[in-house]
């Protein structure tokens, strides 16, 4: 990737489509999961737009992002029940960091998984972090091919089923007007 997430963090929320994406992701999540009192992992949280929406209704959020500058933007939101963590999601992090000492009810990832070079490995780690009956929900840009920044429905279904999720549904719940034009969003819902 030519850009660094740190380089774009300060102006990330200036692009209208980023807030629209977070709002629509939050709405679609509320349609399928009872979030009240949940322990949530916001994986690839960025500046914390989704964490900010979740914070008033959930018990707590662990907000994980590999970009220190993105987490600095989240910190400015001063969300009392959100614990920011700057790191990559790895088995080592899960084994060592206190924020991962207990299982999560739900793991969310907003426009993250299609940028991962190791989506299946990360999905396997997410599976291990969830309580039985917990959900992994991610939103990514729908693509005709599995390319960096885009994902196919079949790829999402295949990976999530292969790592062991009992129920997997993938849909396209909304479109967003972006600077590059209208884009369709894929939503994968995987229940352990």
PDB file of C-alpha atoms in Angstrom:
ATOM      1  CA  UNK A   1       0.000   0.000   0.000  1.00  0.00           C
ATOM      2  CA  UNK A   2       1.453   3.351  -1.008  1.00  0.00           C
ATOM      3  CA  UNK A   3       0.055   5.248   1.957  1.00  0.00           C
ATOM      4  CA  UNK A   4       0.546   4.776   5.660  1.00  0.00           C
ATOM      5  CA  UNK A   5      -2.503   4.772   7.940  1.00  0.00           C
ATOM      6  CA  UNK A   6      -0.548   7.106  10.240  1.00  0.00           C
ATOM      7  CA  UNK A   7      -0.256   9.608   7.379  1.00  0.00           C
ATOM      8  CA  UNK A   8      -4.014   9.835   6.844  1.00  0.00           C
ATOM      9  CA  UNK A   9      -5.216   9.644  10.464  1.00  0.00           C
ATOM     10  CA  UNK A  10      -5.473  13.382  11.196  1.00  0.00           C
ATOM     11  CA  UNK A  11      -7.806  13.969   8.232  1.00  0.00           C
ATOM     12  CA  UNK A  12      -9.543  10.572   8.155  1.00  0.00           C
ATOM     13  CA  UNK A  13     -12.879  11.832   9.432  1.00  0.00           C
ATOM     14  CA  UNK A  14     -12.925  14.817   7.060  1.00  0.00           C
ATOM     15  CA  UNK A  15     -14.100  12.536   4.233  1.00  0.00           C
ATOM     16  CA  UNK A  16     -17.894  12.305   4.600  1.00  0.00           C
ATOM     17  CA  UNK A  17     -18.052   8.666   3.451  1.00  0.00           C
ATOM     18  CA  UNK A  18     -16.055   7.447   6.479  1.00  0.00           C
ATOM     19  CA  UNK A  19     -18.768   8.625   8.900  1.00  0.00           C
ATOM     20  CA  UNK A  20     -21.512   7.280   6.621  1.00  0.00           C
ATOM     21  CA  UNK A  21     -19.767   3.877   6.539  1.00  0.00           C
ATOM     22  CA  UNK A  22     -19.530   3.780  10.364  1.00  0.00           C
ATOM     23  CA  UNK A  23     -23.188   4.845  10.780  1.00  0.00           C
ATOM     24  CA  UNK A  24     -24.492   2.257   8.336  1.00  0.00           C
ATOM     25  CA  UNK A  25     -22.278  -0.473   9.803  1.00  0.00           C
ATOM     26  CA  UNK A  26     -23.575   0.332  13.287  1.00  0.00           C
ATOM     27  CA  UNK A  27     -27.202   0.317  12.110  1.00  0.00           C
ATOM     28  CA  UNK A  28     -26.775  -3.018  10.326  1.00  0.00           C
ATOM     29  CA  UNK A  29     -25.090  -4.491  13.425  1.00  0.00           C
ATOM     30  CA  UNK A  30     -27.965  -3.399  15.675  1.00  0.00           C
ATOM     31  CA  UNK A  31     -30.396  -5.119  13.304  1.00  0.00           C
ATOM     32  CA  UNK A  32     -28.852  -8.531  13.963  1.00  0.00           C
ATOM     33  CA  UNK A  33     -27.242  -8.543  17.424  1.00  0.00           C
ATOM     34  CA  UNK A  34     -28.373  -7.472  20.880  1.00  0.00           C
ATOM     35  CA  UNK A  35     -25.447  -5.269  21.904  1.00  0.00           C
ATOM     36  CA  UNK A  36     -26.618  -4.059  25.321  1.00  0.00           C
ATOM     37  CA  UNK A  37     -23.978  -4.898  27.937  1.00  0.00           C
ATOM     38  CA  UNK A  38     -21.652  -6.674  25.471  1.00  0.00           C
ATOM     39  CA  UNK A  39     -17.876  -7.008  25.647  1.00  0.00           C
ATOM     40  CA  UNK A  40     -16.712  -5.965  22.142  1.00  0.00           C
ATOM     41  CA  UNK A  41     -13.456  -6.038  20.183  1.00  0.00           C
ATOM     42  CA  UNK A  42     -13.340  -3.352  17.483  1.00  0.00           C
ATOM     43  CA  UNK A  43     -10.577  -4.807  15.326  1.00  0.00           C
ATOM     44  CA  UNK A  44      -8.931  -2.237  13.051  1.00  0.00           C
ATOM     45  CA  UNK A  45     -10.841   0.513  14.835  1.00  0.00           C
ATOM     46  CA  UNK A  46      -9.126   3.399  13.032  1.00  0.00           C
ATOM     47  CA  UNK A  47     -10.136   6.723  14.568  1.00  0.00           C
ATOM     48  CA  UNK A  48     -12.870   5.018  16.566  1.00  0.00           C
ATOM     49  CA  UNK A  49     -16.017   6.040  14.697  1.00  0.00           C
ATOM     50  CA  UNK A  50     -17.649   2.631  15.271  1.00  0.00           C
ATOM     51  CA  UNK A  51     -16.318   2.365  18.849  1.00  0.00           C
ATOM     52  CA  UNK A  52     -17.862   5.763  19.537  1.00  0.00           C
ATOM     53  CA  UNK A  53     -21.267   4.498  18.353  1.00  0.00           C
ATOM     54  CA  UNK A  54     -20.942   1.292  20.405  1.00  0.00           C
ATOM     55  CA  UNK A  55     -19.660   2.904  23.604  1.00  0.00           C
ATOM     56  CA  UNK A  56     -22.998   4.180  25.049  1.00  0.00           C
ATOM     57  CA  UNK A  57     -24.769   0.808  24.781  1.00  0.00           C
ATOM     58  CA  UNK A  58     -22.121  -1.869  25.351  1.00  0.00           C
ATOM     59  CA  UNK A  59     -20.315  -2.794  28.555  1.00  0.00           C
ATOM     60  CA  UNK A  60     -16.892  -2.088  27.082  1.00  0.00           C
ATOM     61  CA  UNK A  61     -14.836  -2.013  23.896  1.00  0.00           C
ATOM     62  CA  UNK A  62     -11.260  -3.031  23.236  1.00  0.00           C
ATOM     63  CA  UNK A  63     -10.307  -0.840  20.253  1.00  0.00           C
ATOM     64  CA  UNK A  64      -7.367  -2.347  18.376  1.00  0.00           C
ATOM     65  CA  UNK A  65      -5.486  -0.707  15.516  1.00  0.00           C
ATOM     66  CA  UNK A  66      -1.933  -1.004  14.211  1.00  0.00           C
ATOM     67  CA  UNK A  67      -1.725   2.758  13.559  1.00  0.00           C
ATOM     68  CA  UNK A  68      -0.615   4.829  16.521  1.00  0.00           C
ATOM     69  CA  UNK A  69      -1.873   8.009  14.845  1.00  0.00           C
ATOM     70  CA  UNK A  70      -5.353   6.493  14.356  1.00  0.00           C
ATOM     71  CA  UNK A  71      -5.455   5.519  18.049  1.00  0.00           C
ATOM     72  CA  UNK A  72      -4.400   9.077  18.981  1.00  0.00           C
ATOM     73  CA  UNK A  73      -7.512  10.313  17.136  1.00  0.00           C
ATOM     74  CA  UNK A  74      -9.626   7.787  19.063  1.00  0.00           C
ATOM     75  CA  UNK A  75      -8.078   8.944  22.361  1.00  0.00           C
ATOM     76  CA  UNK A  76      -9.328  12.466  21.671  1.00  0.00           C
ATOM     77  CA  UNK A  77     -12.915  11.155  21.822  1.00  0.00           C
ATOM     78  CA  UNK A  78     -12.382  10.382  25.554  1.00  0.00           C
ATOM     79  CA  UNK A  79     -14.626   7.308  25.653  1.00  0.00           C
ATOM     80  CA  UNK A  80     -14.555   5.976  29.228  1.00  0.00           C
ATOM     81  CA  UNK A  81     -15.364   2.338  28.446  1.00  0.00           C
ATOM     82  CA  UNK A  82     -13.089   2.034  25.391  1.00  0.00           C
ATOM     83  CA  UNK A  83      -9.600   0.627  25.880  1.00  0.00           C
ATOM     84  CA  UNK A  84      -7.330   1.555  22.959  1.00  0.00           C
ATOM     85  CA  UNK A  85      -4.582  -0.882  21.962  1.00  0.00           C
ATOM     86  CA  UNK A  86      -1.933  -0.105  19.320  1.00  0.00           C
ATOM     87  CA  UNK A  87      -0.821  -3.405  17.786  1.00  0.00           C
ATOM     88  CA  UNK A  88      -1.490  -6.050  15.147  1.00  0.00           C
ATOM     89  CA  UNK A  89      -3.924  -8.868  15.969  1.00  0.00           C
ATOM     90  CA  UNK A  90      -1.598 -11.825  16.553  1.00  0.00           C
ATOM     91  CA  UNK A  91      -1.568 -14.871  18.816  1.00  0.00           C
ATOM     92  CA  UNK A  92       1.316 -13.232  20.699  1.00  0.00           C
ATOM     93  CA  UNK A  93      -0.743 -10.123  21.430  1.00  0.00           C
ATOM     94  CA  UNK A  94      -3.688 -12.237  22.584  1.00  0.00           C
ATOM     95  CA  UNK A  95      -1.424 -14.282  24.879  1.00  0.00           C
ATOM     96  CA  UNK A  96       0.319 -11.280  26.445  1.00  0.00           C
ATOM     97  CA  UNK A  97      -1.989  -8.243  26.534  1.00  0.00           C
ATOM     98  CA  UNK A  98      -4.346  -7.870  29.537  1.00  0.00           C
ATOM     99  CA  UNK A  99      -7.179  -6.585  27.294  1.00  0.00           C
ATOM    100  CA  UNK A 100      -7.470 -10.099  25.825  1.00  0.00           C
ATOM    101  CA  UNK A 101      -7.716 -12.012  29.120  1.00  0.00           C
ATOM    102  CA  UNK A 102     -11.383 -12.822  28.626  1.00  0.00           C
ATOM    103  CA  UNK A 103     -13.536 -13.806  25.680  1.00  0.00           C
ATOM    104  CA  UNK A 104     -15.545 -11.309  23.620  1.00  0.00           C
ATOM    105  CA  UNK A 105     -19.257 -11.408  22.874  1.00  0.00           C
ATOM    106  CA  UNK A 106     -18.717  -9.779  19.475  1.00  0.00           C
ATOM    107  CA  UNK A 107     -15.769  -8.831  17.280  1.00  0.00           C
ATOM    108  CA  UNK A 108     -16.367  -6.160  14.642  1.00  0.00           C
ATOM    109  CA  UNK A 109     -14.091  -5.026  11.820  1.00  0.00           C
ATOM    110  CA  UNK A 110     -15.066  -2.120   9.584  1.00  0.00           C
ATOM    111  CA  UNK A 111     -13.213  -2.005   6.245  1.00  0.00           C
ATOM    112  CA  UNK A 112     -10.311  -4.042   7.608  1.00  0.00           C
ATOM    113  CA  UNK A 113     -10.328  -7.681   6.492  1.00  0.00           C
ATOM    114  CA  UNK A 114      -9.906  -7.011   2.774  1.00  0.00           C
ATOM    115  CA  UNK A 115      -6.670  -5.154   3.559  1.00  0.00           C
ATOM    116  CA  UNK A 116      -5.182  -8.097   5.467  1.00  0.00           C
ATOM    117  CA  UNK A 117      -2.594 -10.270   3.750  1.00  0.00           C
ATOM    118  CA  UNK A 118      -3.586 -13.094   6.139  1.00  0.00           C
ATOM    119  CA  UNK A 119      -7.387 -12.890   6.420  1.00  0.00           C
ATOM    120  CA  UNK A 120      -7.801 -16.609   7.187  1.00  0.00           C
ATOM    121  CA  UNK A 121      -5.164 -16.533   9.952  1.00  0.00           C
ATOM    122  CA  UNK A 122      -6.801 -13.480  11.531  1.00  0.00           C
ATOM    123  CA  UNK A 123     -10.284 -15.030  11.228  1.00  0.00           C
ATOM    124  CA  UNK A 124      -8.919 -18.067  13.093  1.00  0.00           C
ATOM    125  CA  UNK A 125      -7.599 -15.816  15.889  1.00  0.00           C
ATOM    126  CA  UNK A 126     -10.942 -13.984  16.049  1.00  0.00           C
ATOM    127  CA  UNK A 127     -12.733 -17.346  16.344  1.00  0.00           C
ATOM    128  CA  UNK A 128     -10.562 -18.210  19.357  1.00  0.00           C
ATOM    129  CA  UNK A 129     -11.410 -14.873  21.029  1.00  0.00           C
ATOM    130  CA  UNK A 130     -15.185 -15.336  20.924  1.00  0.00           C
ATOM    131  CA  UNK A 131     -17.453 -16.866  23.517  1.00  0.00           C
ATOM    132  CA  UNK A 132     -19.587 -19.758  22.289  1.00  0.00           C
ATOM    133  CA  UNK A 133     -22.501 -18.153  20.440  1.00  0.00           C
ATOM    134  CA  UNK A 134     -20.460 -14.980  19.860  1.00  0.00           C
ATOM    135  CA  UNK A 135     -20.325 -13.118  16.556  1.00  0.00           C
ATOM    136  CA  UNK A 136     -17.647 -11.897  14.187  1.00  0.00           C
ATOM    137  CA  UNK A 137     -19.115  -9.198  11.951  1.00  0.00           C
ATOM    138  CA  UNK A 138     -17.085  -7.431   9.323  1.00  0.00           C
ATOM    139  CA  UNK A 139     -17.840  -4.964   6.587  1.00  0.00           C
ATOM    140  CA  UNK A 140     -15.622  -4.634   3.522  1.00  0.00           C
ATOM    141  CA  UNK A 141     -15.858  -3.249   0.021  1.00  0.00           C
ATOM    142  CA  UNK A 142     -17.492  -5.760  -2.315  1.00  0.00           C
ATOM    143  CA  UNK A 143     -15.263  -6.735  -5.210  1.00  0.00           C
ATOM    144  CA  UNK A 144     -15.472  -9.052  -8.214  1.00  0.00           C
ATOM    145  CA  UNK A 145     -12.029 -10.394  -7.315  1.00  0.00           C
ATOM    146  CA  UNK A 146     -10.191 -10.754  -4.012  1.00  0.00           C
ATOM    147  CA  UNK A 147      -7.909  -7.782  -4.293  1.00  0.00           C
ATOM    148  CA  UNK A 148      -6.344  -5.535  -1.675  1.00  0.00           C
ATOM    149  CA  UNK A 149      -9.178  -3.363  -0.389  1.00  0.00           C
ATOM    150  CA  UNK A 150     -11.982  -5.539  -1.780  1.00  0.00           C
ATOM    151  CA  UNK A 151     -13.506  -8.949  -1.071  1.00  0.00           C
ATOM    152  CA  UNK A 152     -15.850 -11.383  -2.797  1.00  0.00           C
ATOM    153  CA  UNK A 153     -18.845 -12.949  -1.063  1.00  0.00           C
ATOM    154  CA  UNK A 154     -17.561 -16.453  -1.789  1.00  0.00           C
ATOM    155  CA  UNK A 155     -14.138 -15.724  -0.275  1.00  0.00           C
ATOM    156  CA  UNK A 156     -15.655 -14.388   2.956  1.00  0.00           C
ATOM    157  CA  UNK A 157     -17.984 -17.411   3.255  1.00  0.00           C
ATOM    158  CA  UNK A 158     -15.210 -19.903   2.508  1.00  0.00           C
ATOM    159  CA  UNK A 159     -12.725 -18.475   5.010  1.00  0.00           C
ATOM    160  CA  UNK A 160     -15.211 -18.041   7.848  1.00  0.00           C
ATOM    161  CA  UNK A 161     -16.664 -21.524   7.353  1.00  0.00           C
ATOM    162  CA  UNK A 162     -13.199 -23.104   7.162  1.00  0.00           C
ATOM    163  CA  UNK A 163     -12.043 -21.628  10.478  1.00  0.00           C
ATOM    164  CA  UNK A 164     -15.033 -23.231  12.195  1.00  0.00           C
ATOM    165  CA  UNK A 165     -17.888 -20.725  12.465  1.00  0.00           C
ATOM    166  CA  UNK A 166     -21.189 -22.607  12.801  1.00  0.00           C
ATOM    167  CA  UNK A 167     -23.319 -20.082  10.910  1.00  0.00           C
ATOM    168  CA  UNK A 168     -22.058 -17.752   8.193  1.00  0.00           C
ATOM    169  CA  UNK A 169     -24.105 -15.285   6.162  1.00  0.00           C
ATOM    170  CA  UNK A 170     -22.736 -12.716   3.767  1.00  0.00           C
ATOM    171  CA  UNK A 171     -24.865  -9.940   2.330  1.00  0.00           C
ATOM    172  CA  UNK A 172     -24.582  -6.507   0.720  1.00  0.00           C
ATOM    173  CA  UNK A 173     -26.696  -4.356   3.059  1.00  0.00           C
ATOM    174  CA  UNK A 174     -25.760  -0.896   1.783  1.00  0.00           C
ATOM    175  CA  UNK A 175     -23.937   1.251  -0.747  1.00  0.00           C
ATOM    176  CA  UNK A 176     -21.921   4.380  -0.071  1.00  0.00           C
ATOM    177  CA  UNK A 177     -21.089   7.331  -2.269  1.00  0.00           C
ATOM    178  CA  UNK A 178     -17.297   7.714  -2.114  1.00  0.00           C
ATOM    179  CA  UNK A 179     -14.915  10.101  -3.879  1.00  0.00           C
ATOM    180  CA  UNK A 180     -14.329   7.235  -6.368  1.00  0.00           C
ATOM    181  CA  UNK A 181     -18.075   6.734  -6.982  1.00  0.00           C
ATOM    182  CA  UNK A 182     -20.759   4.478  -5.549  1.00  0.00           C
ATOM    183  CA  UNK A 183     -19.420   1.397  -3.767  1.00  0.00           C
ATOM    184  CA  UNK A 184     -21.238  -1.645  -2.390  1.00  0.00           C
ATOM    185  CA  UNK A 185     -20.415  -2.911   1.086  1.00  0.00           C
ATOM    186  CA  UNK A 186     -20.196  -6.598   1.926  1.00  0.00           C
ATOM    187  CA  UNK A 187     -21.261  -7.634   5.448  1.00  0.00           C
ATOM    188  CA  UNK A 188     -20.120 -10.986   6.786  1.00  0.00           C
ATOM    189  CA  UNK A 189     -21.808 -12.321   9.913  1.00  0.00           C
ATOM    190  CA  UNK A 190     -20.236 -15.397  11.480  1.00  0.00           C
ATOM    191  CA  UNK A 191     -21.599 -17.042  14.635  1.00  0.00           C
ATOM    192  CA  UNK A 192     -19.458 -19.371  16.729  1.00  0.00           C
TER     193      UNK A 192
END
